[in-house]
Amino acid sequence: MEVESKHLWEVEHPYYCSGTNYYVSSDRADETVFTYKSWPEFLTEMADADLDMNLLFRWDWQEGEKHGVKPFNGDIYYRNGRLKLFYMAQRKGFHTCAMVDVCRADEPSVIGYLKPRLTHLLSLWAPLIPQQLGTE
């Protein structure tokens, strides 16, 4: 399986994921959507979160006016991006969303956060993954 090398902000997933939970009324959205003003602020709360109780199933790094955020101005420390992290609360049976204001300089740390969660997610699909990748 060939992996295309792109920056996280260059990835456009083929379908969107709602940040809100369909089964939670809008007056209780603050119980499932969490906002953070920076990547370090997010990590303070979630860096060591349990991988099963906070099963990360998707991420979207958004930049630009089409996503309602400012365009990149050339400064990698300018916080113009929004990283959406979508989690399944498996015991409770609903998903949550973390919306984090990020800058391009955060990308290496974000990748460091995402990789073990990808490994964990793939482990839930064993033994199918080796067959799908052709590495039986």
mmCIF file with all atom_site columns, C-alpha atoms in Angstrom:
data_model
loop_
_atom_site.group_PDB
_atom_site.id
_atom_site.type_symbol
_atom_site.label_atom_id
_atom_site.label_alt_id
_atom_site.label_comp_id
_atom_site.label_asym_id
_atom_site.label_entity_id
_atom_site.label_seq_id
_atom_site.pdbx_PDB_ins_code
_atom_site.Cartn_x
_atom_site.Cartn_y
_atom_site.Cartn_z
_atom_site.occupancy
_atom_site.B_iso_or_equiv
_atom_site.pdbx_formal_charge
_atom_site.auth_seq_id
_atom_site.auth_comp_id
_atom_site.auth_asym_id
_atom_site.auth_atom_id
_atom_site.pdbx_PDB_model_num
ATOM 1   C CA . MET A 1 1   ? 0.000   0.000   0.000  1.00 0.00 ? 1   MET A CA 1
ATOM 2   C CA . GLU A 1 2   ? 1.533   3.279   -1.110 1.00 0.00 ? 2   GLU A CA 1
ATOM 3   C CA . VAL A 1 3   ? 1.128   6.246   1.195  1.00 0.00 ? 3   VAL A CA 1
ATOM 4   C CA . GLU A 1 4   ? 0.899   9.641   -0.447 1.00 0.00 ? 4   GLU A CA 1
ATOM 5   C CA . SER A 1 5   ? 3.018   12.264  1.279  1.00 0.00 ? 5   SER A CA 1
ATOM 6   C CA . LYS A 1 6   ? 0.922   15.347  1.985  1.00 0.00 ? 6   LYS A CA 1
ATOM 7   C CA . HIS A 1 7   ? 0.744   17.826  4.777  1.00 0.00 ? 7   HIS A CA 1
ATOM 8   C CA . LEU A 1 8   ? -2.244  17.265  7.039  1.00 0.00 ? 8   LEU A CA 1
ATOM 9   C CA . TRP A 1 9   ? -3.814  20.547  5.928  1.00 0.00 ? 9   TRP A CA 1
ATOM 10  C CA . GLU A 1 10  ? -3.635  19.403  2.273  1.00 0.00 ? 10  GLU A CA 1
ATOM 11  C CA . VAL A 1 11  ? -5.827  16.347  2.834  1.00 0.00 ? 11  VAL A CA 1
ATOM 12  C CA . GLU A 1 12  ? -9.457  16.574  1.757  1.00 0.00 ? 12  GLU A CA 1
ATOM 13  C CA . HIS A 1 13  ? -11.404 13.564  2.976  1.00 0.00 ? 13  HIS A CA 1
ATOM 14  C CA . PRO A 1 14  ? -14.078 12.360  0.538  1.00 0.00 ? 14  PRO A CA 1
ATOM 15  C CA . TYR A 1 15  ? -16.981 12.867  2.955  1.00 0.00 ? 15  TYR A CA 1
ATOM 16  C CA . TYR A 1 16  ? -17.576 15.105  5.949  1.00 0.00 ? 16  TYR A CA 1
ATOM 17  C CA . CYS A 1 17  ? -18.210 14.097  9.540  1.00 0.00 ? 17  CYS A CA 1
ATOM 18  C CA . SER A 1 18  ? -20.584 16.144  11.641 1.00 0.00 ? 18  SER A CA 1
ATOM 19  C CA . GLY A 1 19  ? -19.034 17.644  14.728 1.00 0.00 ? 19  GLY A CA 1
ATOM 20  C CA . THR A 1 20  ? -22.309 17.395  16.589 1.00 0.00 ? 20  THR A CA 1
ATOM 21  C CA . ASN A 1 21  ? -24.030 14.259  17.759 1.00 0.00 ? 21  ASN A CA 1
ATOM 22  C CA . TYR A 1 22  ? -27.343 13.586  16.021 1.00 0.00 ? 22  TYR A CA 1
ATOM 23  C CA . TYR A 1 23  ? -28.895 12.187  19.192 1.00 0.00 ? 23  TYR A CA 1
ATOM 24  C CA . VAL A 1 24  ? -27.935 15.102  21.449 1.00 0.00 ? 24  VAL A CA 1
ATOM 25  C CA . SER A 1 25  ? -30.097 18.226  21.411 1.00 0.00 ? 25  SER A CA 1
ATOM 26  C CA . SER A 1 26  ? -28.427 21.467  20.367 1.00 0.00 ? 26  SER A CA 1
ATOM 27  C CA . ASP A 1 27  ? -28.769 22.913  23.873 1.00 0.00 ? 27  ASP A CA 1
ATOM 28  C CA . ARG A 1 28  ? -26.497 20.091  25.114 1.00 0.00 ? 28  ARG A CA 1
ATOM 29  C CA . ALA A 1 29  ? -23.913 20.245  22.296 1.00 0.00 ? 29  ALA A CA 1
ATOM 30  C CA . ASP A 1 30  ? -21.279 21.458  24.752 1.00 0.00 ? 30  ASP A CA 1
ATOM 31  C CA . GLU A 1 31  ? -21.337 17.928  26.194 1.00 0.00 ? 31  GLU A CA 1
ATOM 32  C CA . THR A 1 32  ? -20.038 16.432  22.939 1.00 0.00 ? 32  THR A CA 1
ATOM 33  C CA . VAL A 1 33  ? -18.129 19.245  21.188 1.00 0.00 ? 33  VAL A CA 1
ATOM 34  C CA . PHE A 1 34  ? -15.026 20.567  22.918 1.00 0.00 ? 34  PHE A CA 1
ATOM 35  C CA . THR A 1 35  ? -12.999 23.565  21.740 1.00 0.00 ? 35  THR A CA 1
ATOM 36  C CA . TYR A 1 36  ? -9.348  24.357  22.419 1.00 0.00 ? 36  TYR A CA 1
ATOM 37  C CA . LYS A 1 37  ? -7.516  27.592  21.628 1.00 0.00 ? 37  LYS A CA 1
ATOM 38  C CA . SER A 1 38  ? -4.235  25.817  20.855 1.00 0.00 ? 38  SER A CA 1
ATOM 39  C CA . TRP A 1 39  ? -2.636  22.422  20.297 1.00 0.00 ? 39  TRP A CA 1
ATOM 40  C CA . PRO A 1 40  ? -0.717  22.604  23.615 1.00 0.00 ? 40  PRO A CA 1
ATOM 41  C CA . GLU A 1 41  ? -3.991  23.349  25.444 1.00 0.00 ? 41  GLU A CA 1
ATOM 42  C CA . PHE A 1 42  ? -5.571  20.277  23.836 1.00 0.00 ? 42  PHE A CA 1
ATOM 43  C CA . LEU A 1 43  ? -2.590  18.073  24.732 1.00 0.00 ? 43  LEU A CA 1
ATOM 44  C CA . THR A 1 44  ? -2.749  19.158  28.362 1.00 0.00 ? 44  THR A CA 1
ATOM 45  C CA . GLU A 1 45  ? -6.159  17.518  28.574 1.00 0.00 ? 45  GLU A CA 1
ATOM 46  C CA . MET A 1 46  ? -6.040  14.708  26.023 1.00 0.00 ? 46  MET A CA 1
ATOM 47  C CA . ALA A 1 47  ? -2.428  13.563  25.472 1.00 0.00 ? 47  ALA A CA 1
ATOM 48  C CA . ASP A 1 48  ? -2.815  10.570  27.794 1.00 0.00 ? 48  ASP A CA 1
ATOM 49  C CA . ALA A 1 49  ? -6.507  9.876   27.194 1.00 0.00 ? 49  ALA A CA 1
ATOM 50  C CA . ASP A 1 50  ? -7.424  6.193   27.110 1.00 0.00 ? 50  ASP A CA 1
ATOM 51  C CA . LEU A 1 51  ? -7.355  4.898   23.518 1.00 0.00 ? 51  LEU A CA 1
ATOM 52  C CA . ASP A 1 52  ? -10.445 2.712   23.953 1.00 0.00 ? 52  ASP A CA 1
ATOM 53  C CA . MET A 1 53  ? -12.589 5.186   25.848 1.00 0.00 ? 53  MET A CA 1
ATOM 54  C CA . ASN A 1 54  ? -11.608 7.902   23.352 1.00 0.00 ? 54  ASN A CA 1
ATOM 55  C CA . LEU A 1 55  ? -11.398 5.954   20.104 1.00 0.00 ? 55  LEU A CA 1
ATOM 56  C CA . LEU A 1 56  ? -10.196 8.404   17.456 1.00 0.00 ? 56  LEU A CA 1
ATOM 57  C CA . PHE A 1 57  ? -11.821 7.463   14.158 1.00 0.00 ? 57  PHE A CA 1
ATOM 58  C CA . ARG A 1 58  ? -11.254 10.546  12.026 1.00 0.00 ? 58  ARG A CA 1
ATOM 59  C CA . TRP A 1 59  ? -9.447  13.869  11.807 1.00 0.00 ? 59  TRP A CA 1
ATOM 60  C CA . ASP A 1 60  ? -9.840  16.892  9.543  1.00 0.00 ? 60  ASP A CA 1
ATOM 61  C CA . TRP A 1 61  ? -7.320  19.745  9.397  1.00 0.00 ? 61  TRP A CA 1
ATOM 62  C CA . GLN A 1 62  ? -9.152  22.701  7.899  1.00 0.00 ? 62  GLN A CA 1
ATOM 63  C CA . GLU A 1 63  ? -7.765  25.945  6.560  1.00 0.00 ? 63  GLU A CA 1
ATOM 64  C CA . GLY A 1 64  ? -9.213  28.704  4.443  1.00 0.00 ? 64  GLY A CA 1
ATOM 65  C CA . GLU A 1 65  ? -12.422 30.554  3.949  1.00 0.00 ? 65  GLU A CA 1
ATOM 66  C CA . LYS A 1 66  ? -14.376 27.569  2.620  1.00 0.00 ? 66  LYS A CA 1
ATOM 67  C CA . HIS A 1 67  ? -14.063 26.118  6.131  1.00 0.00 ? 67  HIS A CA 1
ATOM 68  C CA . GLY A 1 68  ? -14.826 29.390  7.882  1.00 0.00 ? 68  GLY A CA 1
ATOM 69  C CA . VAL A 1 69  ? -11.250 29.973  9.023  1.00 0.00 ? 69  VAL A CA 1
ATOM 70  C CA . LYS A 1 70  ? -8.599  32.425  7.932  1.00 0.00 ? 70  LYS A CA 1
ATOM 71  C CA . PRO A 1 71  ? -6.290  31.675  4.990  1.00 0.00 ? 71  PRO A CA 1
ATOM 72  C CA . PHE A 1 72  ? -2.613  30.916  5.608  1.00 0.00 ? 72  PHE A CA 1
ATOM 73  C CA . ASN A 1 73  ? -0.579  34.143  5.768  1.00 0.00 ? 73  ASN A CA 1
ATOM 74  C CA . GLY A 1 74  ? 2.912   32.643  5.348  1.00 0.00 ? 74  GLY A CA 1
ATOM 75  C CA . ASP A 1 75  ? 3.744   32.432  9.067  1.00 0.00 ? 75  ASP A CA 1
ATOM 76  C CA . ILE A 1 76  ? 3.830   28.794  10.244 1.00 0.00 ? 76  ILE A CA 1
ATOM 77  C CA . TYR A 1 77  ? 3.128   29.981  13.805 1.00 0.00 ? 77  TYR A CA 1
ATOM 78  C CA . TYR A 1 78  ? -0.031  31.826  12.764 1.00 0.00 ? 78  TYR A CA 1
ATOM 79  C CA . ARG A 1 79  ? -2.983  29.892  14.165 1.00 0.00 ? 79  ARG A CA 1
ATOM 80  C CA . ASN A 1 80  ? -5.161  29.840  11.064 1.00 0.00 ? 80  ASN A CA 1
ATOM 81  C CA . GLY A 1 81  ? -6.137  26.173  11.058 1.00 0.00 ? 81  GLY A CA 1
ATOM 82  C CA . ARG A 1 82  ? -8.799  24.149  12.797 1.00 0.00 ? 82  ARG A CA 1
ATOM 83  C CA . LEU A 1 83  ? -8.122  20.519  13.603 1.00 0.00 ? 83  LEU A CA 1
ATOM 84  C CA . LYS A 1 84  ? -11.239 18.450  14.180 1.00 0.00 ? 84  LYS A CA 1
ATOM 85  C CA . LEU A 1 85  ? -10.716 15.182  16.012 1.00 0.00 ? 85  LEU A CA 1
ATOM 86  C CA . PHE A 1 86  ? -13.631 12.755  16.080 1.00 0.00 ? 86  PHE A CA 1
ATOM 87  C CA . TYR A 1 87  ? -13.868 10.189  18.859 1.00 0.00 ? 87  TYR A CA 1
ATOM 88  C CA . MET A 1 88  ? -16.225 7.350   19.587 1.00 0.00 ? 88  MET A CA 1
ATOM 89  C CA . ALA A 1 89  ? -17.157 6.994   23.245 1.00 0.00 ? 89  ALA A CA 1
ATOM 90  C CA . GLN A 1 90  ? -17.618 3.247   22.934 1.00 0.00 ? 90  GLN A CA 1
ATOM 91  C CA . ARG A 1 91  ? -19.175 2.634   26.342 1.00 0.00 ? 91  ARG A CA 1
ATOM 92  C CA . LYS A 1 92  ? -21.660 5.454   25.924 1.00 0.00 ? 92  LYS A CA 1
ATOM 93  C CA . GLY A 1 93  ? -22.393 4.816   22.262 1.00 0.00 ? 93  GLY A CA 1
ATOM 94  C CA . PHE A 1 94  ? -21.928 8.321   20.873 1.00 0.00 ? 94  PHE A CA 1
ATOM 95  C CA . HIS A 1 95  ? -19.224 10.371  19.268 1.00 0.00 ? 95  HIS A CA 1
ATOM 96  C CA . THR A 1 96  ? -17.533 13.536  20.427 1.00 0.00 ? 96  THR A CA 1
ATOM 97  C CA . CYS A 1 97  ? -15.545 16.144  18.565 1.00 0.00 ? 97  CYS A CA 1
ATOM 98  C CA . ALA A 1 98  ? -12.566 18.202  19.653 1.00 0.00 ? 98  ALA A CA 1
ATOM 99  C CA . MET A 1 99  ? -12.034 21.403  17.670 1.00 0.00 ? 99  MET A CA 1
ATOM 100 C CA . VAL A 1 100 ? -8.505  22.680  18.095 1.00 0.00 ? 100 VAL A CA 1
ATOM 101 C CA . ASP A 1 101 ? -7.052  25.929  16.764 1.00 0.00 ? 101 ASP A CA 1
ATOM 102 C CA . VAL A 1 102 ? -3.722  24.941  15.190 1.00 0.00 ? 102 VAL A CA 1
ATOM 103 C CA . CYS A 1 103 ? -0.832  26.409  13.251 1.00 0.00 ? 103 CYS A CA 1
ATOM 104 C CA . ARG A 1 104 ? 1.289   24.650  10.655 1.00 0.00 ? 104 ARG A CA 1
ATOM 105 C CA . ALA A 1 105 ? 4.187   24.441  13.126 1.00 0.00 ? 105 ALA A CA 1
ATOM 106 C CA . ASP A 1 106 ? 1.987   22.079  15.197 1.00 0.00 ? 106 ASP A CA 1
ATOM 107 C CA . GLU A 1 107 ? 1.962   19.443  12.437 1.00 0.00 ? 107 GLU A CA 1
ATOM 108 C CA . PRO A 1 108 ? 4.845   17.223  13.710 1.00 0.00 ? 108 PRO A CA 1
ATOM 109 C CA . SER A 1 109 ? 3.270   17.056  17.165 1.00 0.00 ? 109 SER A CA 1
ATOM 110 C CA . VAL A 1 110 ? -0.176  16.376  15.691 1.00 0.00 ? 110 VAL A CA 1
ATOM 111 C CA . ILE A 1 111 ? 1.252   13.509  13.618 1.00 0.00 ? 111 ILE A CA 1
ATOM 112 C CA . GLY A 1 112 ? 2.914   12.166  16.765 1.00 0.00 ? 112 GLY A CA 1
ATOM 113 C CA . TYR A 1 113 ? -0.490  12.191  18.451 1.00 0.00 ? 113 TYR A CA 1
ATOM 114 C CA . LEU A 1 114 ? -2.331  10.607  15.510 1.00 0.00 ? 114 LEU A CA 1
ATOM 115 C CA . LYS A 1 115 ? 0.023   7.699   14.740 1.00 0.00 ? 115 LYS A CA 1
ATOM 116 C CA . PRO A 1 116 ? -0.527  5.597   17.888 1.00 0.00 ? 116 PRO A CA 1
ATOM 117 C CA . ARG A 1 117 ? -4.266  6.165   17.580 1.00 0.00 ? 117 ARG A CA 1
ATOM 118 C CA . LEU A 1 118 ? -4.181  4.903   13.993 1.00 0.00 ? 118 LEU A CA 1
ATOM 119 C CA . THR A 1 119 ? -2.253  1.831   15.129 1.00 0.00 ? 119 THR A CA 1
ATOM 120 C CA . HIS A 1 120 ? -4.848  1.218   17.835 1.00 0.00 ? 120 HIS A CA 1
ATOM 121 C CA . LEU A 1 121 ? -7.759  1.655   15.421 1.00 0.00 ? 121 LEU A CA 1
ATOM 122 C CA . LEU A 1 122 ? -6.199  -0.781  12.946 1.00 0.00 ? 122 LEU A CA 1
ATOM 123 C CA . SER A 1 123 ? -5.638  -3.320  15.738 1.00 0.00 ? 123 SER A CA 1
ATOM 124 C CA . LEU A 1 124 ? -9.409  -3.495  16.178 1.00 0.00 ? 124 LEU A CA 1
ATOM 125 C CA . TRP A 1 125 ? -9.685  -4.807  12.627 1.00 0.00 ? 125 TRP A CA 1
ATOM 126 C CA . ALA A 1 126 ? -7.173  -7.643  13.053 1.00 0.00 ? 126 ALA A CA 1
ATOM 127 C CA . PRO A 1 127 ? -6.873  -10.168 11.472 1.00 0.00 ? 127 PRO A CA 1
ATOM 128 C CA . LEU A 1 128 ? -8.286  -8.460  8.365  1.00 0.00 ? 128 LEU A CA 1
ATOM 129 C CA . ILE A 1 129 ? -5.656  -5.743  8.047  1.00 0.00 ? 129 ILE A CA 1
ATOM 130 C CA . PRO A 1 130 ? -2.711  -7.943  6.920  1.00 0.00 ? 130 PRO A CA 1
ATOM 131 C CA . GLN A 1 131 ? -4.911  -9.457  4.197  1.00 0.00 ? 131 GLN A CA 1
ATOM 132 C CA . GLN A 1 132 ? -6.061  -6.054  2.995  1.00 0.00 ? 132 GLN A CA 1
ATOM 133 C CA . LEU A 1 133 ? -2.498  -4.774  2.815  1.00 0.00 ? 133 LEU A CA 1
ATOM 134 C CA . GLY A 1 134 ? -1.256  -7.902  1.040  1.00 0.00 ? 134 GLY A CA 1
ATOM 135 C CA . THR A 1 135 ? 1.180   -8.737  3.842  1.00 0.00 ? 135 THR A CA 1
ATOM 136 C CA . GLU A 1 136 ? -0.296  -12.030 5.083  1.00 0.00 ? 136 GLU A CA 1
#
